[in-house]
């Protein structure tokens, strides 16, 4: 362990300075690179962006500078999607069309497609940096990534064919953005965090367009705040979907699952 690195990180307010120092030392190819990485971290850049990867569902997911860092609590959404796809597959060799909306690094789609056979994966994000990052991550599973606004980014031939939508949309109410850690506020795109006045503006837009894109057996999964869950479920009901809410206590995650 490099005690000087630990001291610099601790002085910068890093709570887990020893653990972070170990990861940075392991990642750096030279003393000069280590110095630059420590400087970025001490200045407030997310550790994941400094390292170039984030751990998600037991995998190291590439994360570029300025790209939304996948959260551990969102693993619950991915696990639920995988469970549903496995349980309803008849026959076992069926193909499921999965779309990862607001994909960021592509972490959600990557884990689903690498955990199951027969996944036709598509992903979309508004941000060019996120799209570039996702294209690298999803190349190994043959995923296709598009830049654009929600469903409008997708090719027309997917309309009415999407079996699963992973919609990890921004859901922080605008007035609460200032309360987020500086790592998120200053180093992740605002549009990946800000969900409007009540945090549900983007989800409303997803819901409004979803019926045109979902297959007859399609479903949509989205992470929401606990205090937004009832409203989110009502939005799903209003467009003819059957909502179910799942709360994962250990990660403080609330997942909306909405079926045809």
CSV table of C-alpha atoms in Angstrom, one decimal:
chain,number,residue,atom,x,y,z
A,1,UNK,CA,0.0,0.0,0.0
A,2,UNK,CA,1.3,3.5,-0.9
A,3,UNK,CA,1.0,5.5,2.3
A,4,UNK,CA,1.4,8.8,0.4
A,5,UNK,CA,-1.5,8.0,-1.9
A,6,UNK,CA,-3.6,7.0,1.1
A,7,UNK,CA,-2.7,10.3,2.8
A,8,UNK,CA,-3.7,12.4,-0.3
A,9,UNK,CA,-7.0,10.6,-0.6
A,10,UNK,CA,-7.8,10.9,3.1
A,11,UNK,CA,-6.9,14.6,3.0
A,12,UNK,CA,-9.4,15.0,0.1
A,13,UNK,CA,-12.1,13.5,2.2
A,14,UNK,CA,-12.2,10.0,0.7
A,15,UNK,CA,-13.8,7.8,3.4
A,16,UNK,CA,-12.4,4.5,2.0
A,17,UNK,CA,-9.0,5.9,1.3
A,18,UNK,CA,-7.1,2.6,1.8
A,19,UNK,CA,-9.4,0.7,-0.5
A,20,UNK,CA,-9.3,3.4,-3.2
A,21,UNK,CA,-5.5,3.7,-3.0
A,22,UNK,CA,-5.1,-0.1,-3.5
A,23,UNK,CA,-7.3,0.1,-6.6
A,24,UNK,CA,-5.6,3.1,-8.0
A,25,UNK,CA,-2.1,1.6,-7.5
A,26,UNK,CA,-3.2,-1.6,-9.2
A,27,UNK,CA,-4.7,0.4,-12.2
A,28,UNK,CA,-1.8,2.8,-12.8
A,29,UNK,CA,0.8,1.8,-15.4
A,30,UNK,CA,3.4,4.2,-14.1
A,31,UNK,CA,4.1,6.5,-11.2
A,32,UNK,CA,3.2,9.5,-13.4
A,33,UNK,CA,-0.2,7.9,-14.3
A,34,UNK,CA,-0.8,7.1,-10.6
A,35,UNK,CA,-0.1,10.7,-9.7
A,36,UNK,CA,-2.6,11.9,-12.3
A,37,UNK,CA,-5.3,9.5,-11.2
A,38,UNK,CA,-4.9,10.4,-7.6
A,39,UNK,CA,-5.1,14.1,-8.5
A,40,UNK,CA,-8.4,13.5,-10.4
A,41,UNK,CA,-9.8,11.5,-7.5
A,42,UNK,CA,-8.7,14.1,-4.9
A,43,UNK,CA,-10.3,16.8,-7.0
A,44,UNK,CA,-13.7,15.0,-6.8
A,45,UNK,CA,-14.0,12.8,-9.9
A,46,UNK,CA,-15.9,9.6,-9.2
A,47,UNK,CA,-13.5,6.7,-8.5
A,48,UNK,CA,-15.2,4.6,-11.2
A,49,UNK,CA,-14.4,7.3,-13.9
A,50,UNK,CA,-10.8,7.6,-12.7
A,51,UNK,CA,-10.3,3.8,-12.8
A,52,UNK,CA,-12.2,3.5,-16.1
A,53,UNK,CA,-14.6,0.8,-14.7
A,54,UNK,CA,-17.4,0.2,-12.2
A,55,UNK,CA,-18.3,-3.0,-10.5
A,56,UNK,CA,-21.9,-4.0,-11.4
A,57,UNK,CA,-23.5,-7.4,-10.9
A,58,UNK,CA,-20.1,-8.9,-10.4
A,59,UNK,CA,-18.7,-7.5,-13.6
A,60,UNK,CA,-16.3,-4.7,-14.4
A,61,UNK,CA,-18.2,-2.3,-16.6
A,62,UNK,CA,-16.2,0.3,-18.6
A,63,UNK,CA,-17.1,3.8,-17.5
A,64,UNK,CA,-15.6,6.8,-19.4
A,65,UNK,CA,-15.2,10.3,-18.0
A,66,UNK,CA,-18.5,12.2,-17.9
A,67,UNK,CA,-20.6,9.0,-18.2
A,68,UNK,CA,-23.2,8.1,-15.6
A,69,UNK,CA,-21.8,5.5,-13.1
A,70,UNK,CA,-24.1,2.5,-12.7
A,71,UNK,CA,-25.4,2.2,-9.1
A,72,UNK,CA,-25.4,-0.9,-7.0
A,73,UNK,CA,-29.0,-0.5,-6.2
A,74,UNK,CA,-29.9,-0.8,-9.9
A,75,UNK,CA,-28.7,-4.4,-9.8
A,76,UNK,CA,-32.1,-5.3,-8.4
A,77,UNK,CA,-33.7,-4.2,-11.6
A,78,UNK,CA,-31.4,-6.3,-13.7
A,79,UNK,CA,-31.9,-9.4,-11.5
A,80,UNK,CA,-35.6,-9.0,-11.8
A,81,UNK,CA,-35.5,-8.7,-15.5
A,82,UNK,CA,-33.3,-11.9,-15.8
A,83,UNK,CA,-35.7,-13.8,-13.5
A,84,UNK,CA,-38.8,-12.8,-15.5
A,85,UNK,CA,-37.2,-13.7,-18.8
A,86,UNK,CA,-36.1,-17.1,-17.6
A,87,UNK,CA,-39.4,-18.0,-16.0
A,88,UNK,CA,-41.6,-17.1,-19.0
A,89,UNK,CA,-39.5,-18.6,-21.8
A,90,UNK,CA,-41.3,-21.3,-23.7
A,91,UNK,CA,-39.5,-22.8,-25.4
A,92,UNK,CA,-36.1,-22.4,-23.9
A,93,UNK,CA,-34.5,-21.4,-27.2
A,94,UNK,CA,-36.8,-18.3,-27.7
A,95,UNK,CA,-35.3,-14.9,-28.5
A,96,UNK,CA,-36.2,-11.9,-26.5
A,97,UNK,CA,-35.8,-8.3,-27.8
A,98,UNK,CA,-34.4,-6.2,-25.0
A,99,UNK,CA,-34.0,-2.4,-25.1
A,100,UNK,CA,-31.9,-0.5,-22.6
A,101,UNK,CA,-33.2,3.1,-22.6
A,102,UNK,CA,-31.1,5.9,-21.0
A,103,UNK,CA,-28.4,3.2,-21.2
A,104,UNK,CA,-25.4,5.2,-20.0
A,105,UNK,CA,-22.5,2.8,-20.0
A,106,UNK,CA,-24.8,0.0,-21.2
A,107,UNK,CA,-24.4,-1.9,-17.9
A,108,UNK,CA,-27.9,-3.1,-17.6
A,109,UNK,CA,-28.2,-4.5,-21.1
A,110,UNK,CA,-24.8,-6.0,-20.9
A,111,UNK,CA,-25.5,-8.0,-17.8
A,112,UNK,CA,-28.9,-9.3,-19.1
A,113,UNK,CA,-27.5,-10.3,-22.5
A,114,UNK,CA,-24.4,-12.0,-21.0
A,115,UNK,CA,-26.6,-13.9,-18.5
A,116,UNK,CA,-29.1,-15.3,-20.9
A,117,UNK,CA,-29.0,-16.8,-24.4
A,118,UNK,CA,-31.2,-15.5,-27.2
A,119,UNK,CA,-31.1,-11.8,-26.3
A,120,UNK,CA,-31.4,-9.3,-29.2
A,121,UNK,CA,-30.1,-6.3,-27.4
A,122,UNK,CA,-30.6,-2.6,-28.4
A,123,UNK,CA,-29.6,0.4,-26.3
A,124,UNK,CA,-30.1,4.2,-26.6
A,125,UNK,CA,-28.9,7.3,-24.9
A,126,UNK,CA,-29.0,11.0,-25.6
A,127,UNK,CA,-25.4,11.6,-24.7
A,128,UNK,CA,-22.6,11.0,-27.2
A,129,UNK,CA,-20.0,10.0,-24.5
A,130,UNK,CA,-22.4,7.4,-23.1
A,131,UNK,CA,-23.1,6.0,-26.5
A,132,UNK,CA,-19.4,5.6,-27.3
A,133,UNK,CA,-18.9,3.9,-23.9
A,134,UNK,CA,-21.9,1.6,-24.4
A,135,UNK,CA,-20.7,0.6,-27.8
A,136,UNK,CA,-17.5,-0.7,-26.4
A,137,UNK,CA,-19.2,-2.5,-23.6
A,138,UNK,CA,-21.9,-4.1,-25.7
A,139,UNK,CA,-19.7,-5.2,-28.5
A,140,UNK,CA,-19.1,-8.5,-26.8
A,141,UNK,CA,-22.8,-9.4,-26.7
A,142,UNK,CA,-23.6,-8.0,-30.2
A,143,UNK,CA,-25.7,-5.2,-28.8
A,144,UNK,CA,-26.6,-2.2,-31.0
A,145,UNK,CA,-26.4,1.3,-29.6
A,146,UNK,CA,-28.1,4.4,-30.9
A,147,UNK,CA,-27.9,8.0,-30.0
A,148,UNK,CA,-31.1,9.9,-29.5
A,149,UNK,CA,-34.1,10.7,-27.4
A,150,UNK,CA,-35.6,7.6,-25.8
A,151,UNK,CA,-37.6,5.4,-28.3
A,152,UNK,CA,-37.1,7.9,-31.1
A,153,UNK,CA,-33.5,6.7,-31.3
A,154,UNK,CA,-34.6,3.2,-32.1
A,155,UNK,CA,-35.0,1.8,-35.7
A,156,UNK,CA,-38.6,1.6,-36.8
A,157,UNK,CA,-38.4,-2.2,-37.3
A,158,UNK,CA,-38.4,-2.6,-33.5
A,159,UNK,CA,-41.8,-0.9,-33.1
A,160,UNK,CA,-44.2,-3.5,-31.6
A,161,UNK,CA,-41.4,-6.1,-31.2
A,162,UNK,CA,-39.8,-5.1,-27.8
A,163,UNK,CA,-40.2,-7.8,-25.2
A,164,UNK,CA,-38.4,-6.0,-22.3
A,165,UNK,CA,-37.6,-2.4,-21.8
A,166,UNK,CA,-35.0,-1.6,-19.1
A,167,UNK,CA,-35.7,2.1,-18.4
A,168,UNK,CA,-33.2,3.3,-15.8
A,169,UNK,CA,-34.4,6.9,-16.4
A,170,UNK,CA,-33.3,9.9,-14.3
A,171,UNK,CA,-35.7,10.3,-11.4
A,172,UNK,CA,-34.2,12.8,-9.0
A,173,UNK,CA,-36.5,15.8,-8.5
A,174,UNK,CA,-34.9,19.0,-9.8
A,175,UNK,CA,-34.9,20.7,-6.4
A,176,UNK,CA,-33.0,17.7,-4.9
A,177,UNK,CA,-30.2,17.8,-7.4
A,178,UNK,CA,-28.3,20.2,-5.2
A,179,UNK,CA,-28.4,17.7,-2.4
A,180,UNK,CA,-26.6,15.0,-4.4
A,181,UNK,CA,-22.9,14.2,-3.7
A,182,UNK,CA,-20.6,16.4,-5.6
A,183,UNK,CA,-19.3,13.3,-7.5
A,184,UNK,CA,-22.7,13.1,-9.2
A,185,UNK,CA,-23.5,16.8,-9.5
A,186,UNK,CA,-20.2,17.8,-11.0
A,187,UNK,CA,-19.1,14.8,-13.0
A,188,UNK,CA,-22.2,13.1,-14.4
A,189,UNK,CA,-24.5,14.7,-17.1
A,190,UNK,CA,-27.3,16.6,-15.5
A,191,UNK,CA,-29.8,15.0,-17.9
A,192,UNK,CA,-28.9,11.6,-16.5
A,193,UNK,CA,-30.0,12.7,-13.0
A,194,UNK,CA,-32.7,15.4,-13.3
A,195,UNK,CA,-36.2,13.9,-13.5
A,196,UNK,CA,-38.1,17.2,-13.4
A,197,UNK,CA,-40.3,18.7,-10.7
A,198,UNK,CA,-41.4,15.4,-9.2
A,199,UNK,CA,-38.7,13.2,-10.7
A,200,UNK,CA,-41.1,11.4,-13.1
A,201,UNK,CA,-41.0,13.6,-16.2
A,202,UNK,CA,-38.8,11.2,-18.2
A,203,UNK,CA,-40.7,8.1,-17.0
A,204,UNK,CA,-44.0,9.8,-18.2
A,205,UNK,CA,-42.5,10.2,-21.7
A,206,UNK,CA,-41.4,6.6,-21.7
A,207,UNK,CA,-44.8,5.4,-20.6
A,208,UNK,CA,-46.5,7.5,-23.2
A,209,UNK,CA,-44.5,5.9,-26.0
A,210,UNK,CA,-44.1,2.4,-24.6
A,211,UNK,CA,-47.4,0.8,-25.9
A,212,UNK,CA,-46.3,1.4,-29.5
A,213,UNK,CA,-43.0,-0.4,-29.0
A,214,UNK,CA,-43.9,-3.2,-26.7
A,215,UNK,CA,-44.7,-6.7,-28.1
A,216,UNK,CA,-47.9,-8.4,-27.1
A,217,UNK,CA,-46.0,-9.9,-24.1
A,218,UNK,CA,-43.8,-6.9,-23.5
A,219,UNK,CA,-42.9,-5.4,-20.1
A,220,UNK,CA,-41.2,-2.4,-18.8
A,221,UNK,CA,-38.9,-2.2,-15.7
A,222,UNK,CA,-37.8,1.0,-14.2
A,223,UNK,CA,-36.2,2.1,-10.9
A,224,UNK,CA,-38.1,4.8,-9.0
A,225,UNK,CA,-37.9,6.5,-5.6
A,226,UNK,CA,-39.9,4.9,-2.8
A,227,UNK,CA,-42.1,8.1,-2.6
A,228,UNK,CA,-42.7,8.0,-6.4
A,229,UNK,CA,-43.8,4.3,-6.5
A,230,UNK,CA,-47.5,4.8,-6.2
A,231,UNK,CA,-47.6,7.5,-8.9
A,232,UNK,CA,-45.4,5.5,-11.2
A,233,UNK,CA,-47.7,2.5,-10.8
A,234,UNK,CA,-50.7,4.7,-11.7
A,235,UNK,CA,-48.9,5.9,-14.8
A,236,UNK,CA,-48.5,2.3,-15.9
A,237,UNK,CA,-52.1,1.5,-15.3
A,238,UNK,CA,-53.2,4.6,-17.2
A,239,UNK,CA,-51.6,3.2,-20.4
A,240,UNK,CA,-53.0,-0.2,-19.9
A,241,UNK,CA,-50.1,-2.0,-18.3
A,242,UNK,CA,-50.3,-4.1,-15.1
A,243,UNK,CA,-47.9,-2.6,-12.5
A,244,UNK,CA,-46.1,-4.4,-9.8
A,245,UNK,CA,-43.7,-2.8,-7.3
A,246,UNK,CA,-40.7,-4.6,-5.8
A,247,UNK,CA,-38.8,-3.1,-2.9
A,248,UNK,CA,-35.3,-4.4,-2.1
A,249,UNK,CA,-34.6,-3.3,1.5
A,250,UNK,CA,-30.8,-4.0,1.5
A,251,UNK,CA,-30.1,-1.6,-1.4
A,252,UNK,CA,-33.0,0.7,-0.8
A,253,UNK,CA,-34.2,0.1,-4.4
A,254,UNK,CA,-37.8,0.3,-5.6
A,255,UNK,CA,-38.5,-1.4,-9.0
A,256,UNK,CA,-41.6,-0.9,-11.1
A,257,UNK,CA,-42.4,-3.9,-13.3
A,258,UNK,CA,-45.2,-3.2,-15.7
A,259,UNK,CA,-46.6,-6.0,-17.9
A,260,UNK,CA,-48.9,-6.0,-20.9
